[in-house]
GROMACS .gro file of C-alpha atoms in nm:
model
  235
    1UNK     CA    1  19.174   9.905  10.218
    2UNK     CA    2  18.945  10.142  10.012
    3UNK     CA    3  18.836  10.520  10.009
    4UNK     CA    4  18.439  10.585   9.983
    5UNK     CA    5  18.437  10.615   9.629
    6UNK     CA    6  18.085  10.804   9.599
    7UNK     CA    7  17.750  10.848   9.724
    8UNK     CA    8  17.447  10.555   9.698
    9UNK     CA    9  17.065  10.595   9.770
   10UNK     CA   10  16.828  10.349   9.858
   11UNK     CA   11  16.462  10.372   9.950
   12UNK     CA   12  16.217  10.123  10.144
   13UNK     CA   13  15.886  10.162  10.044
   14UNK     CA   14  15.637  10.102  10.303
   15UNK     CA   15  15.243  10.047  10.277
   16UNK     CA   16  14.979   9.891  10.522
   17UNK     CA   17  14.903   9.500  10.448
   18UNK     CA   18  14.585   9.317  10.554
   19UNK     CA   19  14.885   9.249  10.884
   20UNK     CA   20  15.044   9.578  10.929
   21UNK     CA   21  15.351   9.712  10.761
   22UNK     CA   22  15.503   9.586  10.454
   23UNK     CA   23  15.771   9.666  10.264
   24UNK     CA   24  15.929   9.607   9.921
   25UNK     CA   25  16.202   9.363   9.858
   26UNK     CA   26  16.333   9.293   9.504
   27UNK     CA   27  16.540   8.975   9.440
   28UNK     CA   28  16.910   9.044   9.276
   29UNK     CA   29  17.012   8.745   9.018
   30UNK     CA   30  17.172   8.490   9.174
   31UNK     CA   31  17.521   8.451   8.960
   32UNK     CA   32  17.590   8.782   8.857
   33UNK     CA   33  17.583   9.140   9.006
   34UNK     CA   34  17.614   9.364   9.282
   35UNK     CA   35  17.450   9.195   9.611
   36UNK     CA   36  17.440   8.879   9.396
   37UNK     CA   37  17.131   8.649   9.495
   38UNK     CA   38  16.978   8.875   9.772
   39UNK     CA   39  16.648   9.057   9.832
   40UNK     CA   40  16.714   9.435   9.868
   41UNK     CA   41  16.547   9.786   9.848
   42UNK     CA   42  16.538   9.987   9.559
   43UNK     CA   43  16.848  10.189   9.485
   44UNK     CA   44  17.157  10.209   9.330
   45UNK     CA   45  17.432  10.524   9.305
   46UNK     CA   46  17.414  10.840   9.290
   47UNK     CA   47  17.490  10.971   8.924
   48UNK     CA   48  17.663  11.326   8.810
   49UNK     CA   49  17.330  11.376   8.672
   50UNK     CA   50  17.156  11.334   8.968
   51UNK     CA   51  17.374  11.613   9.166
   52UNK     CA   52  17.316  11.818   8.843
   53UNK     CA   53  16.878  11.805   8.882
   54UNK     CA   54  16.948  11.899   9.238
   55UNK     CA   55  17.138  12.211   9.202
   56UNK     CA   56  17.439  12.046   9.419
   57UNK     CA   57  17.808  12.019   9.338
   58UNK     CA   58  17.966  11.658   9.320
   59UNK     CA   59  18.252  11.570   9.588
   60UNK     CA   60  18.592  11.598   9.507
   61UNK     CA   61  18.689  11.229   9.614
   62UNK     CA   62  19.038  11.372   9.629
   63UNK     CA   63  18.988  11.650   9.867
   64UNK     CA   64  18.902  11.629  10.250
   65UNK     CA   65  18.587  11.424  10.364
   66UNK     CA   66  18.306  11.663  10.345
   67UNK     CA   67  17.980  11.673  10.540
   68UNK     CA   68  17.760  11.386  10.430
   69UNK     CA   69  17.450  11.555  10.422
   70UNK     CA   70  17.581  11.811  10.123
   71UNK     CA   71  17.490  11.492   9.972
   72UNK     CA   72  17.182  11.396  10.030
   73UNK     CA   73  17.017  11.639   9.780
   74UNK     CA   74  17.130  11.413   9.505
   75UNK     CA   75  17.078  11.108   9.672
   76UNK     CA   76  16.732  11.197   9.703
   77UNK     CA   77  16.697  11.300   9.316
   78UNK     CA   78  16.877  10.935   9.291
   79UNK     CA   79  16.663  10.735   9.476
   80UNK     CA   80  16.348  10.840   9.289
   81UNK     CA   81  16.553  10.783   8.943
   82UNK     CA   82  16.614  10.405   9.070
   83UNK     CA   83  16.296  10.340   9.219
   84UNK     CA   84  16.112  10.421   8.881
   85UNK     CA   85  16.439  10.236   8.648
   86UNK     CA   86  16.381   9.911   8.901
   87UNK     CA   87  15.997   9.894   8.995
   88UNK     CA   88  15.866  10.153   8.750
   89UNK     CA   89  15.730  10.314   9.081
   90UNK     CA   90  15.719  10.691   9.045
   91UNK     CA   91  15.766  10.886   9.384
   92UNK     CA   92  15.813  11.279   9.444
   93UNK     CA   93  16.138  11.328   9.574
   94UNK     CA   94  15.960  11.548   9.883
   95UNK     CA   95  15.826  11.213   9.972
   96UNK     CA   96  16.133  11.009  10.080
   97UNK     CA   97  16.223  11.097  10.466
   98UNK     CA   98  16.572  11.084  10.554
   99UNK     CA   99  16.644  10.760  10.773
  100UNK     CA  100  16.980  10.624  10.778
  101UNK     CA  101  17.309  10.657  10.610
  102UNK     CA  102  17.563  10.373  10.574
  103UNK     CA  103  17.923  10.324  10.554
  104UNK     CA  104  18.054  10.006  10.431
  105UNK     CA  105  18.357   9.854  10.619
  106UNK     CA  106  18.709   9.980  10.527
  107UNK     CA  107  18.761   9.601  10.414
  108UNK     CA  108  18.455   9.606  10.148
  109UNK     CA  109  18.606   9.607   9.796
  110UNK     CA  110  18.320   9.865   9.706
  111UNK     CA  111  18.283  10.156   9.922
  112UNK     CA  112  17.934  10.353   9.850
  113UNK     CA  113  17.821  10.582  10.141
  114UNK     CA  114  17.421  10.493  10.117
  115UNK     CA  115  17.172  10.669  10.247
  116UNK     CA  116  16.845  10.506  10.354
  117UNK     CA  117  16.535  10.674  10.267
  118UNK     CA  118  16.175  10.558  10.421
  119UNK     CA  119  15.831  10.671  10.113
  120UNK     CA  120  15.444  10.559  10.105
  121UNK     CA  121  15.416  10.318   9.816
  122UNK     CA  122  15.237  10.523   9.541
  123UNK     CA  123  14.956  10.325   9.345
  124UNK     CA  124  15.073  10.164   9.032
  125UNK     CA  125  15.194   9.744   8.922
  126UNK     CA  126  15.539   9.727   8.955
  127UNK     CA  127  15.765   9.673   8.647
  128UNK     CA  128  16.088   9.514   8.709
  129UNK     CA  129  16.354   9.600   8.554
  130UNK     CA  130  16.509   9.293   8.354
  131UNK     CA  131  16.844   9.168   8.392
  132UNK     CA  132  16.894   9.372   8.726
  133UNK     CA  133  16.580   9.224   8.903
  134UNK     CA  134  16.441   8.871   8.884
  135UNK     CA  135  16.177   8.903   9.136
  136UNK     CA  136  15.983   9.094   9.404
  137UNK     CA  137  15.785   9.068   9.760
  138UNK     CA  138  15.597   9.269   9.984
  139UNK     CA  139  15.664   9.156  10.340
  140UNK     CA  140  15.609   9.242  10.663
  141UNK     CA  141  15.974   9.304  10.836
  142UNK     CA  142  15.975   9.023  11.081
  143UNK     CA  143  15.814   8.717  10.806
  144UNK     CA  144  16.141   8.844  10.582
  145UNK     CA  145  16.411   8.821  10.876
  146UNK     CA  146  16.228   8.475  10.946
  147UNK     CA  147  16.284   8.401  10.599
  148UNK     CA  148  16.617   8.453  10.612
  149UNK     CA  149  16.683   8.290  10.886
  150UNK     CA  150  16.532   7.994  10.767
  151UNK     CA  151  16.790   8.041  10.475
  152UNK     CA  152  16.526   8.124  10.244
  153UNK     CA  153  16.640   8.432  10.170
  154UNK     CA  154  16.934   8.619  10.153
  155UNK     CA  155  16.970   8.989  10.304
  156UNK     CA  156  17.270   9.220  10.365
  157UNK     CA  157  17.376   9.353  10.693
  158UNK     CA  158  17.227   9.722  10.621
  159UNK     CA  159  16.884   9.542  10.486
  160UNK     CA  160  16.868   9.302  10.780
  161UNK     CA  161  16.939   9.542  11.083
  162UNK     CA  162  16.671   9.795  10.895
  163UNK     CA  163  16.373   9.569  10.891
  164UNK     CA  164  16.440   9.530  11.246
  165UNK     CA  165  16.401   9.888  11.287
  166UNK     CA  166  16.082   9.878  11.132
  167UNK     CA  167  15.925   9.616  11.277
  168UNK     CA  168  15.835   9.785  11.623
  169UNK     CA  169  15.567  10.023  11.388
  170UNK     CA  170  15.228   9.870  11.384
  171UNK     CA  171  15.182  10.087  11.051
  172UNK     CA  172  15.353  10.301  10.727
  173UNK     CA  173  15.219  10.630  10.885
  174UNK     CA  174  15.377  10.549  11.250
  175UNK     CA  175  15.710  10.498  11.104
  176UNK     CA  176  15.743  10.768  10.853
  177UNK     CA  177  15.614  11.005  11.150
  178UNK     CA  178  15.930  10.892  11.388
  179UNK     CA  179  16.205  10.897  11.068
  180UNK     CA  180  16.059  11.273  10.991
  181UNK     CA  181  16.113  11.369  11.387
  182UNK     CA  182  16.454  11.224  11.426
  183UNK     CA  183  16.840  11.259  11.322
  184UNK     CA  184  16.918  10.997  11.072
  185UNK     CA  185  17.189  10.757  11.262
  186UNK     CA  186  17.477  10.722  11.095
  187UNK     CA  187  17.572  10.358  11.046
  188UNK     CA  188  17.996  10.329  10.993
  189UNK     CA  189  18.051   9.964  10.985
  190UNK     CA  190  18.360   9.804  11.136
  191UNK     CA  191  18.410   9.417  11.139
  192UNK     CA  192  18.543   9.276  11.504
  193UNK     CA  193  18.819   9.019  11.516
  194UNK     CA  194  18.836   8.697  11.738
  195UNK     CA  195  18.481   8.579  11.687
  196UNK     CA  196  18.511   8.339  11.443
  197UNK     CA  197  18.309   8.107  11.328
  198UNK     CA  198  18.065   8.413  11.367
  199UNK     CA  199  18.134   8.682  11.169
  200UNK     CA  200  18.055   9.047  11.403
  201UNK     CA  201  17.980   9.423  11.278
  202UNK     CA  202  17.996   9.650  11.483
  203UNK     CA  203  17.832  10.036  11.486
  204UNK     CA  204  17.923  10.330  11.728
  205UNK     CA  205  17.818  10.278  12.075
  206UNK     CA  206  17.966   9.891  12.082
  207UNK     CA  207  18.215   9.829  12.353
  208UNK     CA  208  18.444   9.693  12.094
  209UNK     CA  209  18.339   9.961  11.845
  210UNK     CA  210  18.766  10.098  11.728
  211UNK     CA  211  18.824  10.457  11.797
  212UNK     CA  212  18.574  10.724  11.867
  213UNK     CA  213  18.245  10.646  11.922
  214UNK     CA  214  18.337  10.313  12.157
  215UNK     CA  215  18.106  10.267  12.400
  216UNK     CA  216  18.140  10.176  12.819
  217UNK     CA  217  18.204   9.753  12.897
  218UNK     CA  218  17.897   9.576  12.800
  219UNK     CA  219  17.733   9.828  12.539
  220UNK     CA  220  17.660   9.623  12.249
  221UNK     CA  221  17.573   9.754  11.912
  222UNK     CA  222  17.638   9.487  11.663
  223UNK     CA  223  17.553   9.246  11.439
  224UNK     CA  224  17.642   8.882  11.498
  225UNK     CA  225  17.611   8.647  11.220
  226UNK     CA  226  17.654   8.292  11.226
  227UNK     CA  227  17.513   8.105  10.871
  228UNK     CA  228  17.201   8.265  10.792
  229UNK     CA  229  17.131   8.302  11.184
  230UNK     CA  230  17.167   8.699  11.242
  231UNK     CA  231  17.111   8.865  11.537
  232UNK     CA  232  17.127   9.230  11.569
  233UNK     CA  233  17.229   9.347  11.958
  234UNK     CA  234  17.204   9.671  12.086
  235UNK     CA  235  17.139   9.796  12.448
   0.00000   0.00000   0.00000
């Protein structure tokens, strides 16, 4: 098992389709890569540089655990810097809203604490960037979970459960509103034993959920994937 070995930043862009809300998706290569093959937001990891533009102090990966939110500063610098290298989007970094943060589980080879950021889409044609990016989507949450369930595209478990967030907003304005008037929930992944052939995540608040932050018999707050047929469950 891993340490987190640094800070990520990744930001859905959001903007009002002929349907309601849609959001960007950008399709990793399929063979090579981090996230190899699937459709993700913009982002990537937070740089020296980036804690350097935002007056901040890097963590000492060595020292105690600090408070997550000393880094979110840099993530934000971060998150503009990848949105522009990947989409050639450019945002203000006043304009991302603080709406998640993620913690991979202590089995992932890779451990990035990530924190989700909601933004408008600003007016301009995207630019991918090549080799990192072979193509791109607006979609409203609930066609891309179809899509992937349908095992025509591939999302991640932080991608997946985040578009089903979203798609209880009827518009962009709705749901940057709520992320600006509430905490961002911590997300600190754990995978559950005993349910194979499923594979099971589970978040603070699950029954199962190891240590503190289990929850009473019956809470669920997981995701149970089976294939390409996901289901995130939380009561």
């Amino acid at each position: 098992m891993m340490t987190l070995v640094g800070t990520a930043a990744t930001v859905v862009l959001l903007r009002d389709g002929e349907h309601g809300i849609e959001v960007l998706l950008l399709e990793r290569p399929r063979h090579t890569g981090t996230f190899a093959g699937a459709w993700v937001f913009p982002g990537g990891r937070v740089d020296p540089e980036d804690y350097d533009a935002a007056g901040s102090v890097p963590p000492d990966l060595e020292a105690e655990p600090r408070n997550p939110e000393k880094d979110l500063p840099a993530a934000r610098i971060a998150g503009v810097r990848e949105t522009v290298e990947e989409t050639g989007l450019e945002l203000a970094p006043e304009s991302l809203v603080e709406l998640s943060c993620w913690v991979p589980p202590l089995q992932a080879p890779k451990r990035l604490r990530t924190w989700f950021f909601l933004a408008p889409a600003p007016a301009g044609e995207i630019r991918l960037n090549p080799g990192e990016l072979i193509d791109y989507a607006w979609l409203r949450p609930g066609d891309a979970l179809q899509l992937h369930r349908t095992g025509k595209m591939l999302l991640v478990a932080p991608t997946f459960v985040t578009l089903t967030l979203l798609q209880r907003f009827q518009d962009a304005a709705a749901a940057l509103e709520h992320a600006a008037g509430a905490v961002p929930e911590t997300f600190s992944s754990r995978l559950l034993d005993g349910y194979e052939p499923d594979a099971v995540i589970a978040w603070h608040g699950d029954e199962e959920y190891p240590g503190e932050g289990t929850g009473q018999p019956g809470d669920r707050h997981r995701l149970v994937m089976r294939g390409s047929d996901w289901r995130y469950e939380r009561n």
